[in-house]
Short mmCIF file of C-alpha atoms and ligand atoms in Angstrom, two decimals:
data_model
loop_
_atom_site.label_atom_id
_atom_site.label_comp_id
_atom_site.label_asym_id
_atom_site.label_seq_id
_atom_site.Cartn_x
_atom_site.Cartn_y
_atom_site.Cartn_z
CA MET A 1 92.53 165.39 257.80
CA PHE A 2 89.05 166.78 258.08
CA PHE A 3 90.29 170.26 258.75
CA ILE A 4 92.88 170.17 255.95
CA ALA A 5 90.09 169.29 253.51
CA LEU A 6 88.20 172.31 254.74
CA VAL A 7 91.13 174.60 253.95
CA LYS A 8 91.20 173.49 250.32
CA ALA A 9 87.50 174.00 249.99
CA GLU A 10 87.10 177.34 251.69
CA GLY A 11 90.35 179.37 251.63
CA ARG A 12 91.62 181.97 254.09
CA SER A 13 89.03 181.98 256.87
CA VAL A 14 89.52 178.27 257.30
CA LEU A 15 93.23 178.71 257.98
CA ILE A 16 92.11 180.06 261.33
CA GLU A 17 90.08 176.91 261.89
CA VAL A 18 93.16 174.80 261.25
CA ARG A 19 95.09 176.62 263.98
CA GLU A 20 92.17 176.16 266.34
CA ALA A 21 91.83 172.52 265.39
CA MET A 22 95.43 171.98 266.41
CA ASP A 23 94.72 173.61 269.74
CA LEU A 24 91.87 171.13 270.11
CA LYS A 25 94.49 168.52 270.97
CA ASP A 26 94.66 169.77 274.51
CA HIS A 27 91.17 171.27 274.45
CA ARG A 28 92.18 174.86 274.96
CA MET A 29 92.61 178.01 272.94
CA LYS A 30 95.25 180.72 273.19
CA LEU A 31 94.02 184.14 274.24
CA ASN A 32 95.49 187.35 272.84
CA ASP A 33 97.35 187.99 276.12
CA GLY A 34 99.15 184.64 276.02
CA HIS A 35 96.99 182.76 278.52
CA PHE A 36 94.94 179.71 277.52
CA ILE A 37 91.21 179.11 277.93
CA PRO A 38 89.72 175.60 277.98
CA ILE A 39 87.37 175.21 275.01
CA LEU A 40 84.57 173.67 277.08
CA GLY A 41 83.33 175.49 280.16
CA PHE A 42 80.88 174.64 282.92
CA GLY A 43 78.04 177.13 283.47
CA THR A 44 76.86 177.78 287.01
CA ALA A 45 73.87 180.13 286.61
CA ALA A 46 70.69 178.86 288.24
CA PRO A 47 67.35 180.42 289.20
CA GLU A 48 66.98 181.92 292.69
CA GLU A 49 64.85 179.02 293.90
CA VAL A 50 67.66 176.48 293.31
CA PRO A 51 69.62 176.13 296.58
CA LYS A 52 73.16 177.53 296.24
CA SER A 53 74.45 174.22 297.64
CA LYS A 54 73.55 172.68 294.27
CA ALA A 55 76.18 174.84 292.59
CA GLU A 56 78.75 173.46 295.02
CA GLU A 57 77.64 169.86 294.47
CA TYR A 58 77.63 170.08 290.68
CA VAL A 59 80.86 172.07 290.29
CA ARG A 60 82.56 169.23 292.21
CA LEU A 61 81.03 166.67 289.87
CA ALA A 62 81.91 168.76 286.84
CA ILE A 63 85.59 168.94 287.86
CA ASP A 64 85.57 165.19 288.50
CA ALA A 65 84.15 164.72 285.01
CA GLY A 66 86.94 166.83 283.47
CA PHE A 67 85.51 170.36 283.26
CA TYR A 68 88.43 172.65 284.11
CA HIS A 69 86.80 175.88 282.99
CA ILE A 70 84.17 177.16 285.40
CA ASP A 71 82.00 180.13 284.43
CA SER A 72 80.41 182.12 287.22
CA ALA A 73 79.49 185.68 288.16
CA TYR A 74 78.95 187.77 291.26
CA VAL A 75 75.29 188.16 290.38
CA TYR A 76 74.71 184.38 290.39
CA GLY A 77 75.06 184.59 294.17
CA SER A 78 76.93 181.28 294.47
CA GLU A 79 80.60 182.24 294.26
CA GLU A 80 81.12 181.19 297.87
CA GLU A 81 79.79 177.71 297.12
CA VAL A 82 81.54 177.45 293.76
CA GLY A 83 84.81 178.54 295.38
CA ARG A 84 84.36 175.92 298.09
CA ALA A 85 83.75 173.23 295.47
CA ILE A 86 86.87 174.19 293.51
CA ARG A 87 89.03 174.34 296.62
CA SER A 88 87.77 170.92 297.71
CA LYS A 89 89.10 169.57 294.41
CA PHE A 90 92.50 171.14 295.16
CA ALA A 91 92.41 169.59 298.61
CA ASP A 92 91.63 166.06 297.38
CA GLY A 93 94.34 166.29 294.70
CA THR A 94 92.02 166.08 291.67
CA VAL A 95 93.35 169.37 290.27
CA ASN A 96 95.60 172.23 291.26
CA ARG A 97 95.05 175.95 290.84
CA SER A 98 96.83 176.15 287.51
CA ASP A 99 94.54 173.45 286.03
CA ILE A 100 91.42 175.51 286.72
CA PHE A 101 90.23 178.42 284.61
CA TYR A 102 87.73 180.45 286.61
CA THR A 103 85.69 183.31 285.15
CA SER A 104 83.85 185.92 287.18
CA LYS A 105 81.85 188.89 285.95
CA LEU A 106 81.54 192.53 286.92
CA TRP A 107 77.87 193.22 287.54
CA SER A 108 76.01 196.24 286.17
CA THR A 109 75.62 197.94 289.55
CA PHE A 110 79.42 198.25 289.83
CA LEU A 111 80.05 200.01 286.52
CA ARG A 112 81.92 202.96 288.00
CA PRO A 113 85.72 202.96 287.74
CA GLU A 114 86.19 203.24 291.52
CA LEU A 115 83.88 200.26 292.13
CA VAL A 116 85.58 197.81 289.77
CA ARG A 117 88.45 196.63 291.95
CA PRO A 118 86.32 196.39 295.12
CA ALA A 119 83.77 194.34 293.14
CA LEU A 120 86.47 191.91 292.01
CA GLU A 121 87.91 191.78 295.52
CA ARG A 122 84.46 190.95 296.82
CA SER A 123 84.25 187.99 294.42
CA LEU A 124 87.75 186.86 295.42
CA LYS A 125 86.82 187.01 299.08
CA LYS A 126 83.77 184.85 298.47
CA LEU A 127 85.82 182.43 296.39
CA GLN A 128 88.74 182.49 298.87
CA MET A 129 91.10 182.75 295.94
CA ASP A 130 93.98 185.13 295.20
CA TYR A 131 93.05 185.69 291.58
CA VAL A 132 90.52 184.77 288.92
CA ASP A 133 91.61 183.68 285.47
CA LEU A 134 89.19 185.92 283.64
CA TYR A 135 87.17 188.93 284.74
CA ILE A 136 84.63 190.28 282.28
CA ILE A 137 82.13 193.12 282.15
CA HIS A 138 78.82 191.23 282.44
CA PHE A 139 76.69 193.66 280.39
CA PRO A 140 77.64 197.00 278.81
CA PHE A 141 74.70 198.82 280.42
CA ALA A 142 74.80 200.08 283.99
CA MET A 143 72.27 200.06 286.81
CA LYS A 144 72.11 202.28 289.87
CA THR A 145 75.04 201.57 292.17
CA GLY A 146 74.43 200.21 295.65
CA GLU A 147 73.85 196.95 297.46
CA GLU A 148 70.74 196.06 295.44
CA LEU A 149 71.77 193.94 292.46
CA PHE A 150 68.48 194.72 290.70
CA PRO A 151 67.57 198.22 291.93
CA VAL A 152 63.98 199.16 291.18
CA ASP A 153 61.98 202.38 291.50
CA GLU A 154 58.57 202.71 293.18
CA ASP A 155 56.92 201.37 290.03
CA GLY A 156 59.11 198.28 290.07
CA LYS A 157 61.12 199.47 287.06
CA TYR A 158 64.87 198.72 287.03
CA ILE A 159 66.90 201.89 287.63
CA LEU A 160 69.50 202.31 284.90
CA ASP A 161 72.62 204.47 285.13
CA THR A 162 75.09 206.09 282.75
CA VAL A 163 78.34 204.31 281.97
CA ASP A 164 81.70 205.17 280.44
CA LEU A 165 82.87 201.84 279.03
CA CYS A 166 86.40 203.09 278.34
CA ALA A 167 86.84 204.25 281.93
CA ILE A 168 85.56 200.87 283.18
CA TRP A 169 87.99 199.14 280.86
CA GLU A 170 90.92 201.12 282.30
CA ALA A 171 89.86 200.01 285.78
CA LEU A 172 89.86 196.40 284.56
CA GLU A 173 93.34 196.86 283.12
CA LYS A 174 94.49 197.97 286.58
CA CYS A 175 93.02 194.80 288.09
CA LYS A 176 95.06 192.72 285.66
CA ASP A 177 98.20 194.70 286.49
CA ALA A 178 97.51 194.16 290.19
CA GLY A 179 97.41 190.38 289.59
CA LEU A 180 93.78 190.03 290.69
CA THR A 181 92.87 188.54 287.32
CA LYS A 182 95.01 186.90 284.66
CA SER A 183 92.88 188.09 281.75
CA ILE A 184 90.17 190.65 281.11
CA GLY A 185 87.29 190.64 278.69
CA VAL A 186 83.69 191.57 278.05
CA SER A 187 80.30 189.97 277.71
CA ASN A 188 77.21 190.93 275.74
CA PHE A 189 79.09 193.59 273.76
CA ASN A 190 78.16 194.33 270.16
CA HIS A 191 80.92 195.03 267.64
CA LYS A 192 80.57 198.82 268.03
CA GLN A 193 81.13 198.54 271.77
CA LEU A 194 84.15 196.31 271.18
CA GLU A 195 85.43 198.85 268.68
CA LYS A 196 85.04 201.59 271.28
CA ILE A 197 87.41 199.70 273.60
CA LEU A 198 89.83 198.72 270.83
CA LYS A 199 90.11 202.32 269.66
CA LYS A 200 90.49 203.77 273.15
CA PRO A 201 93.55 206.06 273.27
CA GLY A 202 96.25 204.45 275.42
CA LEU A 203 94.68 200.99 275.34
CA LYS A 204 96.95 198.69 277.34
CA TYR A 205 95.19 195.33 276.92
CA LYS A 206 92.65 194.20 274.37
CA PRO A 207 89.63 192.25 275.63
CA VAL A 208 90.54 188.57 275.34
CA CYS A 209 86.95 187.50 274.81
CA ASN A 210 83.38 188.50 274.25
CA GLN A 211 80.99 186.12 275.99
CA VAL A 212 77.64 186.21 274.18
CA GLU A 213 74.55 184.15 273.56
CA CYS A 214 75.38 181.78 270.70
CA HIS A 215 73.69 178.62 269.40
CA PRO A 216 72.36 177.35 266.06
CA TYR A 217 69.31 179.67 266.26
CA LEU A 218 71.58 182.71 266.87
CA ASN A 219 74.91 181.72 265.44
CA GLN A 220 76.48 185.20 265.63
CA ARG A 221 78.33 184.70 262.33
CA LYS A 222 79.09 188.40 261.84
CA LEU A 223 80.13 189.02 265.42
CA LEU A 224 82.25 185.85 265.34
CA ASP A 225 84.02 186.96 262.15
CA TYR A 226 84.58 190.40 263.65
CA CYS A 227 85.99 188.92 266.88
CA LYS A 228 88.28 186.53 264.98
CA SER A 229 89.60 189.42 262.91
CA LYS A 230 90.60 191.16 266.17
CA ASP A 231 91.95 188.01 267.88
CA ILE A 232 89.14 188.11 270.42
CA VAL A 233 87.69 184.73 271.44
CA LEU A 234 83.94 184.37 271.27
CA VAL A 235 82.56 182.43 274.24
CA ALA A 236 79.09 180.98 273.73
CA TYR A 237 76.46 180.98 276.45
CA CYS A 238 72.99 179.44 276.12
CA ALA A 239 74.66 177.07 273.67
CA LEU A 240 72.07 174.44 274.55
CA GLY A 241 69.17 176.81 274.06
CA SER A 242 69.33 178.42 277.50
CA HIS A 243 68.02 177.55 280.94
CA ARG A 244 64.60 178.94 279.89
CA TYR A 245 63.98 180.56 283.29
CA GLU A 246 60.72 182.52 283.10
CA LYS A 247 62.30 185.65 284.54
CA TRP A 248 64.77 185.92 281.64
CA VAL A 249 63.44 183.87 278.73
CA ASP A 250 60.21 184.16 276.71
CA GLN A 251 58.44 180.86 277.25
CA ASN A 252 57.08 180.99 273.68
CA SER A 253 60.55 180.89 272.19
CA PRO A 254 61.42 177.68 270.31
CA VAL A 255 63.16 174.89 272.23
CA LEU A 256 66.53 174.44 270.53
CA LEU A 257 67.16 170.83 271.55
CA ASP A 258 63.79 169.80 270.04
CA ASP A 259 64.81 171.04 266.60
CA PRO A 260 64.19 168.22 264.06
CA VAL A 261 67.32 169.02 262.01
CA LEU A 262 69.51 168.98 265.12
CA ARG A 263 67.86 165.71 266.13
CA ASP A 264 68.53 164.14 262.72
CA ILE A 265 72.22 165.02 262.87
CA ALA A 266 72.34 163.66 266.42
CA LYS A 267 70.75 160.41 265.27
CA LYS A 268 73.24 160.08 262.43
CA HIS A 269 76.18 160.45 264.84
CA LYS A 270 74.51 158.36 267.58
CA ARG A 271 74.87 161.37 269.92
CA THR A 272 72.37 163.68 271.58
CA PRO A 273 71.17 167.04 270.17
CA ALA A 274 72.99 168.70 273.10
CA LEU A 275 76.31 167.22 272.01
CA ILE A 276 75.74 168.33 268.42
CA ALA A 277 75.01 171.89 269.62
CA LEU A 278 78.21 171.93 271.70
CA ARG A 279 80.38 170.35 269.00
CA TYR A 280 79.07 172.85 266.45
CA GLN A 281 80.63 175.70 268.43
CA ILE A 282 83.96 173.99 268.95
CA GLN A 283 84.39 173.28 265.24
CA ARG A 284 83.75 176.93 264.37
CA GLY A 285 86.39 178.12 266.81
CA VAL A 286 84.05 179.17 269.63
CA VAL A 287 84.66 178.42 273.30
CA VAL A 288 81.44 176.89 274.59
CA LEU A 289 79.73 176.84 278.00
CA ALA A 290 77.34 174.11 279.08
CA LYS A 291 75.40 174.30 282.31
CA SER A 292 74.00 171.17 283.87
CA PHE A 293 73.05 170.34 287.40
CA ASN A 294 72.60 166.67 286.51
CA GLU A 295 75.44 164.15 286.85
CA LYS A 296 74.51 162.09 283.80
CA ARG A 297 74.29 165.13 281.54
CA ILE A 298 77.54 166.61 282.90
CA LYS A 299 79.35 163.40 281.93
CA GLU A 300 77.55 163.29 278.60
CA ASN A 301 78.66 166.83 277.72
CA MET A 302 82.31 165.81 278.06
CA GLN A 303 81.79 163.46 275.08
CA VAL A 304 81.93 166.54 272.85
CA PHE A 305 85.59 165.73 272.21
CA GLU A 306 84.89 162.19 271.06
CA PHE A 307 83.41 162.82 267.60
CA GLN A 308 83.46 165.24 264.67
CA LEU A 309 80.79 166.84 262.54
CA THR A 310 81.29 166.83 258.77
CA SER A 311 81.52 170.06 256.80
CA GLU A 312 78.07 169.19 255.43
CA ASP A 313 76.68 168.90 259.00
CA MET A 314 78.25 172.28 259.81
CA LYS A 315 76.58 173.88 256.79
CA VAL A 316 73.21 172.43 257.71
CA LEU A 317 73.61 173.69 261.29
CA ASP A 318 74.60 177.14 259.97
CA GLY A 319 71.32 177.08 258.06
CA LEU A 320 69.33 176.88 261.31
CA ASN A 321 70.17 180.48 262.19
CA ARG A 322 66.98 182.49 262.73
CA ASN A 323 68.00 185.27 265.11
CA VAL A 324 66.20 183.81 268.09
CA ARG A 325 67.67 185.52 271.13
CA TYR A 326 66.73 183.92 274.47
CA ILE A 327 68.36 186.51 276.76
CA VAL A 328 66.97 189.86 275.62
CA ALA A 329 67.39 191.89 278.86
CA LYS A 330 64.43 193.99 277.74
CA PHE A 331 64.50 196.05 280.94
CA ALA A 332 67.59 197.83 279.63
CA ILE A 333 66.31 198.45 276.11
CA ASP A 334 66.26 202.24 276.63
CA HIS A 335 69.84 202.38 277.89
CA PRO A 336 72.23 204.03 275.37
CA GLU A 337 74.54 201.03 275.72
CA TYR A 338 71.80 198.41 275.28
CA PRO A 339 73.76 196.00 273.05
CA PHE A 340 71.15 194.03 271.16
CA SER A 341 69.64 196.71 268.89
CA GLU A 342 72.67 196.54 266.60
CA GLU A 343 72.71 193.82 263.96
CA TYR A 344 75.88 192.40 265.54
P1 NAP B 1 72.69 176.24 278.54
O1 NAP B 1 74.07 175.80 278.79
O2 NAP B 1 72.26 176.67 277.20
O3 NAP B 1 71.68 175.07 278.86
C1 NAP B 1 71.35 174.69 280.06
C2 NAP B 1 70.14 173.79 279.99
O4 NAP B 1 70.38 172.62 279.21
C3 NAP B 1 69.88 173.40 281.38
O5 NAP B 1 68.52 173.50 281.58
C4 NAP B 1 70.35 171.96 281.46
O6 NAP B 1 69.49 171.28 282.33
C5 NAP B 1 70.22 171.48 280.02
N1 NAP B 1 71.26 170.51 279.62
C6 NAP B 1 72.57 170.52 279.92
N2 NAP B 1 73.19 169.47 279.33
C7 NAP B 1 72.24 168.80 278.65
C8 NAP B 1 72.25 167.62 277.86
N3 NAP B 1 73.35 166.93 277.64
N4 NAP B 1 71.07 167.21 277.32
C9 NAP B 1 69.93 167.89 277.53
N5 NAP B 1 69.86 169.00 278.27
C10 NAP B 1 71.02 169.45 278.83
O7 NAP B 1 72.27 177.29 279.65
P2 NAP B 1 72.64 178.61 280.30
O8 NAP B 1 72.72 178.33 281.77
O9 NAP B 1 71.69 179.59 279.82
O10 NAP B 1 74.08 179.03 279.79
C11 NAP B 1 75.27 178.38 280.22
C12 NAP B 1 76.09 179.27 281.13
O11 NAP B 1 76.47 180.47 280.45
C13 NAP B 1 75.39 179.78 282.38
O12 NAP B 1 75.25 178.78 283.37
C14 NAP B 1 76.30 180.92 282.75
O13 NAP B 1 77.46 180.43 283.38
C15 NAP B 1 76.61 181.52 281.39
N6 NAP B 1 75.69 182.61 280.99
C16 NAP B 1 76.21 183.86 280.83
C17 NAP B 1 75.40 184.91 280.49
C18 NAP B 1 75.98 186.29 280.31
O14 NAP B 1 75.22 187.28 280.27
N7 NAP B 1 77.27 186.42 280.17
C19 NAP B 1 74.03 184.73 280.27
C20 NAP B 1 73.53 183.44 280.41
C21 NAP B 1 74.37 182.38 280.76
P3 NAP B 1 70.08 170.44 283.61
O15 NAP B 1 70.79 171.41 284.48
O16 NAP B 1 68.84 169.90 284.22
O17 NAP B 1 70.97 169.39 283.00
#
C-alpha cells in the first residue's frame, strides 16, 4: 500500500521502487546477470589492532542472526577467519552454500590483468571455497604491485601505479566464465568510470553493482539514479556513518548517528538511529551493509525489516545530504583514476 501511494505521487522513478519493494518480500534484489543479492549485508572490515578471530566470532553470530550476505575483501586480512566462520555454519546445518552471498574485493596492488585471477584464487584459498558470489574491483586506482598491500616509498608516501580499467574488467569477466565468481562488479567508481566499462567494445558482462559510501550525509542521489538507469545495484557502505578509524576517517567529521533529525525519526518509530539509517537505504532501492562486532547490535540491525518509513520521513532524510564523505582515500588524490573529484 505504502509503495503504491508513492507511485501515484511521484511517477516513473517510483515504478522502480515498486519492483524493489516486491523483492523486499524475500529480502533480496535481482542483479542484472540473473543472480540475487540479499538487501542487507554484514560488513567485516576492522582496524588492524582488532584480532582477526573477532571477524570469525561475529560472522558466526551474524549468520545465526539471519545475515546471509557477508561483505569482505582480501585487504581486510581476515578472509581465512571469515571463511572458517561461514563453513562452520554449513557444518552445523544453519545454512548451506547457496544461502550465503559472499563478496570479496580485488585490491589495488593487483590491478594488472594477469594478476586478477591469481588474486581471486588467493582469496578462495583462504576462504576454502570454490567460488565467491561477487568479486568487485575495490578501488579504481592502482598501487605498485607486489606483496605489500600498502607499498610506500622512502618518504612513506603510497606508491601509485597506472591502471587500464577496461583490461581489468576483461580479466574479471574471465573469472566469471571460469566459475570462480558468480557475479562481477565494482566499488568506489564514479559514473564516468562506470561509463568507461559500459562502453567498452566487446563488453561481455555489465558490472552488477557499484559499492560506494552512502548514508544520509552523502546520499549519492545522482550516482544512484545513474546506476538504476543502467540496472546496476548500488551497495551502500558506511551506511551507519562509518567505523571512524583514525587511519581512514577525519575525526572532525560529524557523527551520523548523533544527528538530531535522525534521532527524532528514530524516536517517532521507537527504533534506533542506526535502524533508520539502514531502512532509509532499503526503501530507496539500495543494498545496505552494516558492520557490527557486537551481538546486541547485530541482532538489532536485523530489525530493519520490521518497520517502514513514511514518504515524509524519506524526504526529511533526503534533506540531510551534505556531501560529507568519510572515506576520502586522500593518498590517491593525484591518481588519474581517483574517483571522488567528480560530482558523482
Ligand atoms: P558502518 O556499517 O557504517 O558502521 C559501523 C559502525 O557502526 C561500527 O563502529 C559499529 O560498531 C557501529 N554500529 C553497528 N550497528 C550499530 C547499531 N545498531 N547502533 C549503533 N552503532 C552501530 O561501517 P563500515 O565498517 O565503515 O562499513 C560497513 C562495511 O562496508 C565494512 O565493514 C566493509 O565490509 C564495507 N566497506 C567497504 C568499503 C569499500 O571501499 N568498498 C569501504 C568501507 C567499508 P560495533 O562494531 O561496535 O557495533
